[in-house]
Short mmCIF file of C-alpha atoms (C1' of nucleotides) in Angstrom, two decimals:
data_model
loop_
_atom_site.label_atom_id
_atom_site.label_comp_id
_atom_site.label_asym_id
_atom_site.label_seq_id
_atom_site.Cartn_x
_atom_site.Cartn_y
_atom_site.Cartn_z
CA MET A 75 0.82 -16.56 -51.16
CA PRO A 76 -0.45 -20.02 -50.56
CA ARG A 77 -4.05 -19.05 -49.94
CA SER A 78 -4.33 -18.92 -53.72
CA PHE A 79 -7.54 -16.79 -53.80
CA LEU A 80 -7.22 -14.65 -50.78
CA VAL A 81 -7.16 -11.30 -51.23
CA ARG A 82 -7.10 -8.99 -48.23
CA LYS A 83 -10.65 -9.15 -46.46
CA SER A 84 -12.39 -6.47 -45.10
CA ALA A 85 -13.33 -7.09 -41.31
CA CYS A 86 -17.03 -7.54 -42.31
CA SER A 87 -16.22 -9.68 -45.42
CA ARG A 88 -14.15 -11.85 -43.61
CA ARG A 89 -17.02 -13.16 -41.64
CA ARG A 90 -19.90 -12.75 -44.15
CA PRO A 91 -18.65 -12.59 -47.75
CA ASN A 92 -21.12 -12.09 -50.25
CA TYR A 93 -20.62 -14.68 -52.70
CA SER A 94 -24.25 -14.99 -53.77
CA GLU A 95 -23.93 -13.64 -57.23
CA LEU A 96 -21.05 -15.82 -58.13
CA HIS A 97 -22.50 -19.00 -59.18
CA ASP A 98 -24.87 -19.49 -62.05
CA SER A 99 -23.86 -23.01 -62.65
CA SER A 100 -24.48 -26.23 -60.71
CA PRO A 101 -21.67 -26.89 -58.30
CA GLU A 102 -20.36 -30.32 -57.72
CA PHE A 103 -20.96 -30.02 -54.04
CA THR A 104 -23.21 -27.78 -51.94
CA PHE A 105 -24.54 -27.90 -48.46
CA GLN A 106 -28.03 -27.30 -48.59
CA GLN A 107 -29.55 -24.60 -46.12
CA PRO A 108 -30.45 -25.23 -43.48
CA TYR A 109 -27.10 -27.04 -43.20
CA ASP A 110 -27.18 -30.66 -44.21
CA GLN A 111 -26.27 -31.61 -40.69
CA ALA A 112 -26.99 -35.37 -41.14
CA HIS A 113 -24.49 -35.75 -43.66
CA LEU A 114 -22.12 -33.54 -42.25
CA LEU A 115 -22.28 -35.35 -38.98
CA ALA A 116 -21.93 -38.58 -40.43
CA ALA A 117 -19.01 -37.31 -42.28
CA ILE A 118 -17.24 -35.81 -39.43
CA PRO A 119 -15.51 -38.09 -36.90
CA PRO A 120 -16.59 -37.82 -33.22
CA PRO A 121 -14.55 -35.42 -30.87
CA GLU A 122 -11.09 -36.45 -31.33
CA VAL A 123 -8.55 -36.91 -28.67
CA LEU A 124 -5.13 -36.86 -30.15
CA ASN A 125 -2.13 -38.67 -28.90
CA PRO A 126 -0.58 -36.23 -26.71
CA THR A 127 2.89 -37.74 -27.21
CA ALA A 128 2.48 -37.51 -30.77
CA SER A 129 1.07 -34.15 -30.61
CA LEU A 130 3.69 -32.55 -28.47
CA PRO A 131 7.06 -33.05 -30.04
CA THR A 132 10.11 -32.65 -28.26
CA LEU A 133 12.26 -32.47 -31.11
CA ILE A 134 13.16 -29.00 -31.99
CA TRP A 135 13.36 -28.35 -35.76
CA ASP A 136 16.25 -26.93 -37.18
CA SER A 137 14.93 -23.51 -38.29
CA LEU A 138 16.65 -23.81 -41.45
CA LEU A 139 15.82 -27.22 -42.34
CA ALA A 140 12.22 -27.22 -40.93
CA PRO A 141 9.25 -26.75 -43.03
CA GLN A 142 10.50 -26.30 -46.26
CA ALA A 143 7.77 -23.77 -46.84
CA GLN A 144 9.36 -22.48 -50.00
CA PRO A 145 7.78 -19.20 -49.37
CA VAL A 146 9.30 -17.41 -52.03
CA GLY A 147 8.75 -20.02 -54.79
CA ARG A 148 5.18 -20.77 -53.87
CA ALA A 149 4.35 -17.18 -53.22
CA SER A 150 5.68 -16.06 -56.34
CA LEU A 151 4.01 -18.69 -58.21
CA LEU A 152 0.62 -18.27 -56.95
CA ALA A 153 0.98 -14.49 -57.29
CA GLN A 154 0.96 -15.37 -60.91
CA GLU A 155 -2.08 -17.42 -60.42
CA ILE A 156 -4.23 -14.63 -59.13
CA PRO A 157 -4.35 -12.38 -61.94
CA LYS A 158 -4.79 -15.28 -64.45
CA ALA A 159 -7.73 -16.92 -62.41
CA VAL A 160 -9.27 -13.52 -62.16
CA GLU A 161 -9.10 -12.94 -65.69
CA LEU A 162 -10.38 -16.16 -66.81
CA THR A 163 -13.23 -16.24 -64.69
CA SER A 164 -14.53 -12.84 -65.31
CA LEU A 165 -14.96 -12.07 -61.63
CA SER A 166 -17.51 -9.50 -61.39
CA ASP A 167 -18.05 -9.21 -57.63
CA GLU A 168 -15.50 -6.74 -56.92
CA ASP A 169 -17.74 -4.54 -54.48
CA SER A 170 -16.18 -2.81 -51.79
CA GLY A 171 -12.82 -3.58 -53.28
CA LYS A 172 -12.11 -6.52 -51.28
CA GLY A 173 -11.66 -9.03 -54.10
CA SER A 174 -11.45 -11.99 -51.71
CA GLN A 175 -14.13 -14.06 -53.59
CA PRO A 176 -12.69 -17.01 -55.33
CA PRO A 177 -13.27 -17.17 -59.01
CA SER A 178 -16.66 -18.10 -60.36
CA PRO A 179 -16.98 -21.70 -61.27
CA PRO A 180 -17.21 -22.31 -64.89
CA SER A 181 -20.40 -23.29 -66.51
CA PRO A 182 -20.98 -26.82 -67.39
CA ALA A 183 -18.67 -28.31 -69.99
CA PRO A 184 -20.08 -28.95 -73.35
CA SER A 185 -21.58 -32.30 -73.49
CA SER A 186 -20.06 -32.97 -76.72
CA PHE A 187 -16.60 -33.78 -75.27
CA SER A 188 -15.41 -37.22 -75.00
CA SER A 189 -15.48 -39.25 -71.90
CA THR A 190 -11.80 -39.61 -71.66
CA SER A 191 -10.22 -38.54 -68.50
CA ALA A 192 -8.14 -35.95 -70.34
CA SER A 193 -10.95 -34.57 -72.41
CA SER A 194 -12.92 -34.34 -69.20
CA LEU A 195 -10.28 -32.54 -67.53
CA GLU A 196 -10.28 -30.21 -70.57
CA ALA A 197 -13.86 -29.91 -70.36
CA GLU A 198 -13.51 -29.08 -66.55
CA GLY A 199 -11.85 -25.88 -67.26
CA TYR A 200 -12.87 -25.37 -70.71
CA ALA A 201 -15.88 -23.35 -70.01
CA ALA A 202 -13.75 -20.80 -68.33
CA PHE A 203 -12.94 -19.59 -71.83
CA SER A 204 -16.19 -18.27 -73.14
CA GLY A 205 -16.57 -18.61 -76.84
CA LEU A 206 -13.41 -20.52 -77.26
CA GLY A 207 -12.94 -22.52 -80.37
CA PRO A 208 -12.48 -26.10 -80.64
CA LEU A 209 -10.37 -28.53 -78.06
CA PRO A 210 -7.13 -28.42 -79.84
CA GLY A 211 -6.46 -24.92 -78.88
CA LEU A 212 -7.05 -26.05 -75.30
CA LYS A 213 -4.94 -28.79 -75.65
CA GLN A 214 -2.08 -26.40 -76.10
CA LEU A 215 -3.26 -24.58 -73.12
CA ALA A 216 -3.35 -27.46 -70.88
CA GLY A 217 -0.15 -29.14 -72.47
CA LEU A 218 -1.83 -32.41 -72.58
CA SER A 219 -0.74 -33.51 -75.83
CA GLY A 220 2.82 -33.44 -74.81
CA ALA A 221 1.86 -35.62 -71.71
CA LYS A 222 0.57 -38.27 -73.77
CA ASP A 223 3.84 -38.53 -75.84
CA PRO A 224 5.84 -41.43 -74.01
CA GLN A 225 8.97 -40.22 -75.65
CA SER A 226 8.75 -36.60 -74.74
CA ARG A 227 7.46 -37.37 -71.20
CA LYS A 228 6.31 -33.91 -70.86
CA ALA A 229 4.49 -32.71 -67.72
CA PHE A 230 0.90 -31.80 -67.53
CA ASN A 231 0.43 -28.09 -67.48
CA CYS A 232 -2.19 -26.24 -65.93
CA LYS A 233 -3.84 -24.04 -68.34
CA TYR A 234 -4.64 -21.45 -65.55
CA CYS A 235 -1.18 -20.98 -64.13
CA ASN A 236 1.06 -23.12 -66.35
CA LYS A 237 2.20 -25.14 -63.27
CA GLU A 238 3.56 -28.60 -64.11
CA TYR A 239 2.46 -31.78 -62.78
CA ILE A 240 3.80 -35.27 -63.56
CA SER A 241 0.60 -36.94 -63.39
CA LEU A 242 -2.93 -36.22 -64.72
CA GLY A 243 -4.56 -36.87 -61.31
CA ALA A 244 -2.17 -34.34 -59.72
CA LEU A 245 -3.22 -31.91 -62.30
CA LYS A 246 -6.94 -32.51 -62.21
CA MET A 247 -6.68 -31.86 -58.38
CA HIS A 248 -4.84 -28.65 -59.02
CA ILE A 249 -7.24 -27.46 -61.49
CA ARG A 250 -10.08 -27.79 -58.81
CA SER A 251 -8.26 -25.01 -57.04
CA HIS A 252 -8.96 -22.76 -59.92
CA THR A 253 -12.58 -23.99 -60.78
CA LEU A 254 -13.58 -24.31 -57.05
CA PRO A 255 -16.41 -26.73 -57.65
CA CYS A 256 -17.40 -27.01 -54.03
CA VAL A 257 -19.81 -24.10 -53.13
CA CYS A 258 -21.08 -23.33 -49.63
CA SER A 259 -24.93 -22.84 -49.91
CA THR A 260 -24.94 -20.52 -46.97
CA CYS A 261 -22.36 -17.86 -48.18
CA GLY A 262 -21.66 -19.02 -51.51
CA LYS A 263 -17.94 -19.26 -51.06
CA ALA A 264 -16.28 -21.85 -53.32
CA PHE A 265 -13.64 -24.47 -52.36
CA SER A 266 -11.50 -26.93 -54.46
CA ARG A 267 -12.30 -29.83 -52.35
CA PRO A 268 -15.35 -31.44 -50.61
CA TRP A 269 -13.79 -31.67 -47.17
CA LEU A 270 -12.39 -27.97 -47.38
CA LEU A 271 -16.01 -26.92 -47.64
CA GLN A 272 -16.82 -29.11 -44.81
CA GLY A 273 -14.49 -27.39 -42.57
CA HIS A 274 -15.85 -24.25 -43.89
CA VAL A 275 -19.30 -25.16 -42.97
CA ARG A 276 -18.10 -25.62 -39.48
CA THR A 277 -17.61 -21.97 -39.17
CA HIS A 278 -21.41 -21.60 -39.96
CA THR A 279 -22.59 -24.38 -37.44
CA GLY A 280 -19.93 -23.61 -34.78
CA GLU A 281 -19.17 -27.59 -34.59
CA LYS A 282 -15.65 -28.10 -33.16
CA PRO A 283 -14.87 -31.74 -33.27
CA PHE A 284 -11.24 -31.69 -32.25
CA SER A 285 -10.92 -31.05 -28.64
CA CYS A 286 -7.60 -30.51 -26.64
CA PRO A 287 -6.51 -33.19 -24.37
CA HIS A 288 -5.00 -30.77 -22.13
CA CYS A 289 -7.68 -28.09 -21.74
CA SER A 290 -11.28 -27.51 -22.42
CA ARG A 291 -10.70 -25.97 -25.90
CA ALA A 292 -11.93 -27.37 -28.83
CA PHE A 293 -11.34 -26.42 -32.52
CA ALA A 294 -13.07 -26.87 -35.98
CA ASP A 295 -9.68 -27.49 -37.59
CA ARG A 296 -7.17 -30.21 -36.75
CA SER A 297 -4.54 -28.05 -37.86
CA ASN A 298 -5.58 -25.38 -35.38
CA LEU A 299 -5.54 -28.01 -32.61
CA ARG A 300 -2.02 -28.98 -33.49
CA ALA A 301 -0.92 -25.48 -33.25
CA HIS A 302 -2.69 -24.91 -30.02
CA LEU A 303 -1.05 -28.07 -28.53
CA GLN A 304 2.15 -26.15 -29.22
CA THR A 305 0.98 -23.71 -26.62
CA HIS A 306 1.06 -26.54 -23.90
CA SER A 307 4.45 -27.46 -24.68
CA ASP A 308 7.40 -25.77 -22.77
CA VAL A 309 9.72 -26.51 -25.76
CA LYS A 310 8.20 -25.11 -28.87
CA LYS A 311 8.75 -26.67 -32.37
CA TYR A 312 10.48 -23.78 -34.13
CA GLN A 313 13.83 -22.55 -32.70
CA CYS A 314 15.73 -19.46 -33.39
CA LYS A 315 19.21 -20.51 -34.22
CA THR A 316 20.71 -17.27 -32.79
CA CYS A 317 19.04 -17.00 -29.44
CA SER A 318 17.62 -20.60 -29.15
CA ARG A 319 14.37 -19.25 -28.20
CA THR A 320 11.56 -21.44 -29.39
CA PHE A 321 8.26 -20.71 -31.00
CA SER A 322 5.02 -22.40 -31.49
CA ARG A 323 4.58 -21.62 -35.17
CA MET A 324 6.94 -20.92 -37.96
CA SER A 325 5.45 -17.59 -38.61
CA LEU A 326 6.31 -16.53 -35.29
CA LEU A 327 9.75 -17.48 -35.66
CA HIS A 328 10.08 -15.46 -38.92
CA LYS A 329 8.57 -12.50 -37.23
CA HIS A 330 11.12 -12.83 -34.53
CA GLN A 331 14.01 -13.23 -37.15
CA GLU A 332 12.61 -10.37 -39.28
CA SER A 333 12.15 -8.07 -36.27
CA GLY A 334 15.95 -8.48 -35.60
CA CYS A 335 17.06 -11.24 -33.11
CA SER A 336 18.82 -9.69 -30.27
CA GLY A 337 20.94 -12.67 -29.91
CA GLY A 338 20.07 -13.63 -26.50
CA PRO A 339 17.19 -15.47 -24.96
CA ARG A 340 14.27 -13.37 -23.78
"C1'" DC B 112 5.71 -6.44 -30.31
"C1'" DT B 113 4.05 -11.06 -29.35
"C1'" DG B 114 1.37 -14.86 -28.88
"C1'" DG B 115 -2.45 -17.17 -30.26
"C1'" DG B 116 -6.85 -18.66 -32.72
"C1'" DG B 117 -9.58 -18.91 -37.08
"C1'" DA B 118 -9.80 -19.99 -41.63
"C1'" DC B 119 -7.91 -22.02 -45.40
"C1'" DG B 120 -4.66 -23.96 -49.45
"C1'" DG B 121 -1.80 -27.69 -51.41
"C1'" DG B 122 0.68 -32.05 -51.76
"C1'" DG B 123 0.82 -36.73 -50.41
"C1'" DC B 124 -0.71 -41.02 -48.77
"C1'" DC B 125 -4.09 -44.65 -48.40
"C1'" DC B 126 -8.07 -47.16 -49.44
"C1'" DG C 21 -7.94 -43.12 -60.96
"C1'" DG C 22 -10.62 -40.80 -57.56
"C1'" DG C 23 -11.96 -39.49 -53.04
"C1'" DG C 24 -11.12 -38.80 -48.34
"C1'" DC C 25 -8.17 -37.66 -45.02
"C1'" DC C 26 -3.79 -36.01 -42.87
"C1'" DC C 27 -0.05 -33.15 -42.42
"C1'" DC C 28 2.11 -28.97 -43.16
"C1'" DG C 29 1.93 -24.56 -43.88
"C1'" DT C 30 0.43 -19.49 -44.41
"C1'" DC C 31 -2.23 -15.23 -43.57
"C1'" DC C 32 -5.24 -12.40 -41.18
"C1'" DC C 33 -7.07 -10.85 -37.06
"C1'" DC C 34 -7.35 -9.91 -32.10
"C1'" DA C 35 -5.94 -9.66 -27.38
#
DNA sequence: CTGGGGACGGGGCCC
DNA sequence: GGGGCCCCGTCCCCA
């Protein structure tokens, strides 16, 4: 399940999740209320007209080769992440049983940590373990000691989900998906990266900077515009190998195949 | 059931 | 090395 921290949302919580009680620590990024429009607008590109030719691929992907979504691998991996993240962050806001809230950001790391990147990385997630002992224990959790050994050439392991990364930067980026330092000041929802928060804030402001060059529709999310552009194309991106029918989204193709392709075009 | 939109996440690339 | 951005992809909901 790629949406790492997504648990089925109720219809109500989908629009107005209550994260207000989650954050007792200062997040790295917040958007003030009312929305920091000046900053947002400065960061958001002007209405964009995408290159139609580039956005309307005529090539039909082989449904078997296309998007190596690795749904099984990623899903199973992330399925492992969820309980750990919840456990580590002592999520308490489980009202209504939706459980869709992201884990609470950790409290600020102890100031006594060294300033090396590895140590700060450890510090970043360290506070998730309340009352933990000294750092060495954490090193074991994060597998960082092995990474510093040129001979063993070990990967950097995430202490939350044990996922391996070959570079420290990649691991740090990944850990943000656990600590979720970017918090929406409106609804309290937390995100791993500032631009994800930016996109989320658009759901509050209603801003839709991505316009379809073929119709009047506009979107807050570029990916959604890309998916929309498929609807303007006669030949869709994803093709069923059995019946040659094409679909605008892989998920639709999957549904089609799972529901039992009849073998002939509809 | 199908198609489409909304929201969002992760990895990779570039500066 | 870090941040911004892009691309790809998924899940959920609704018409």
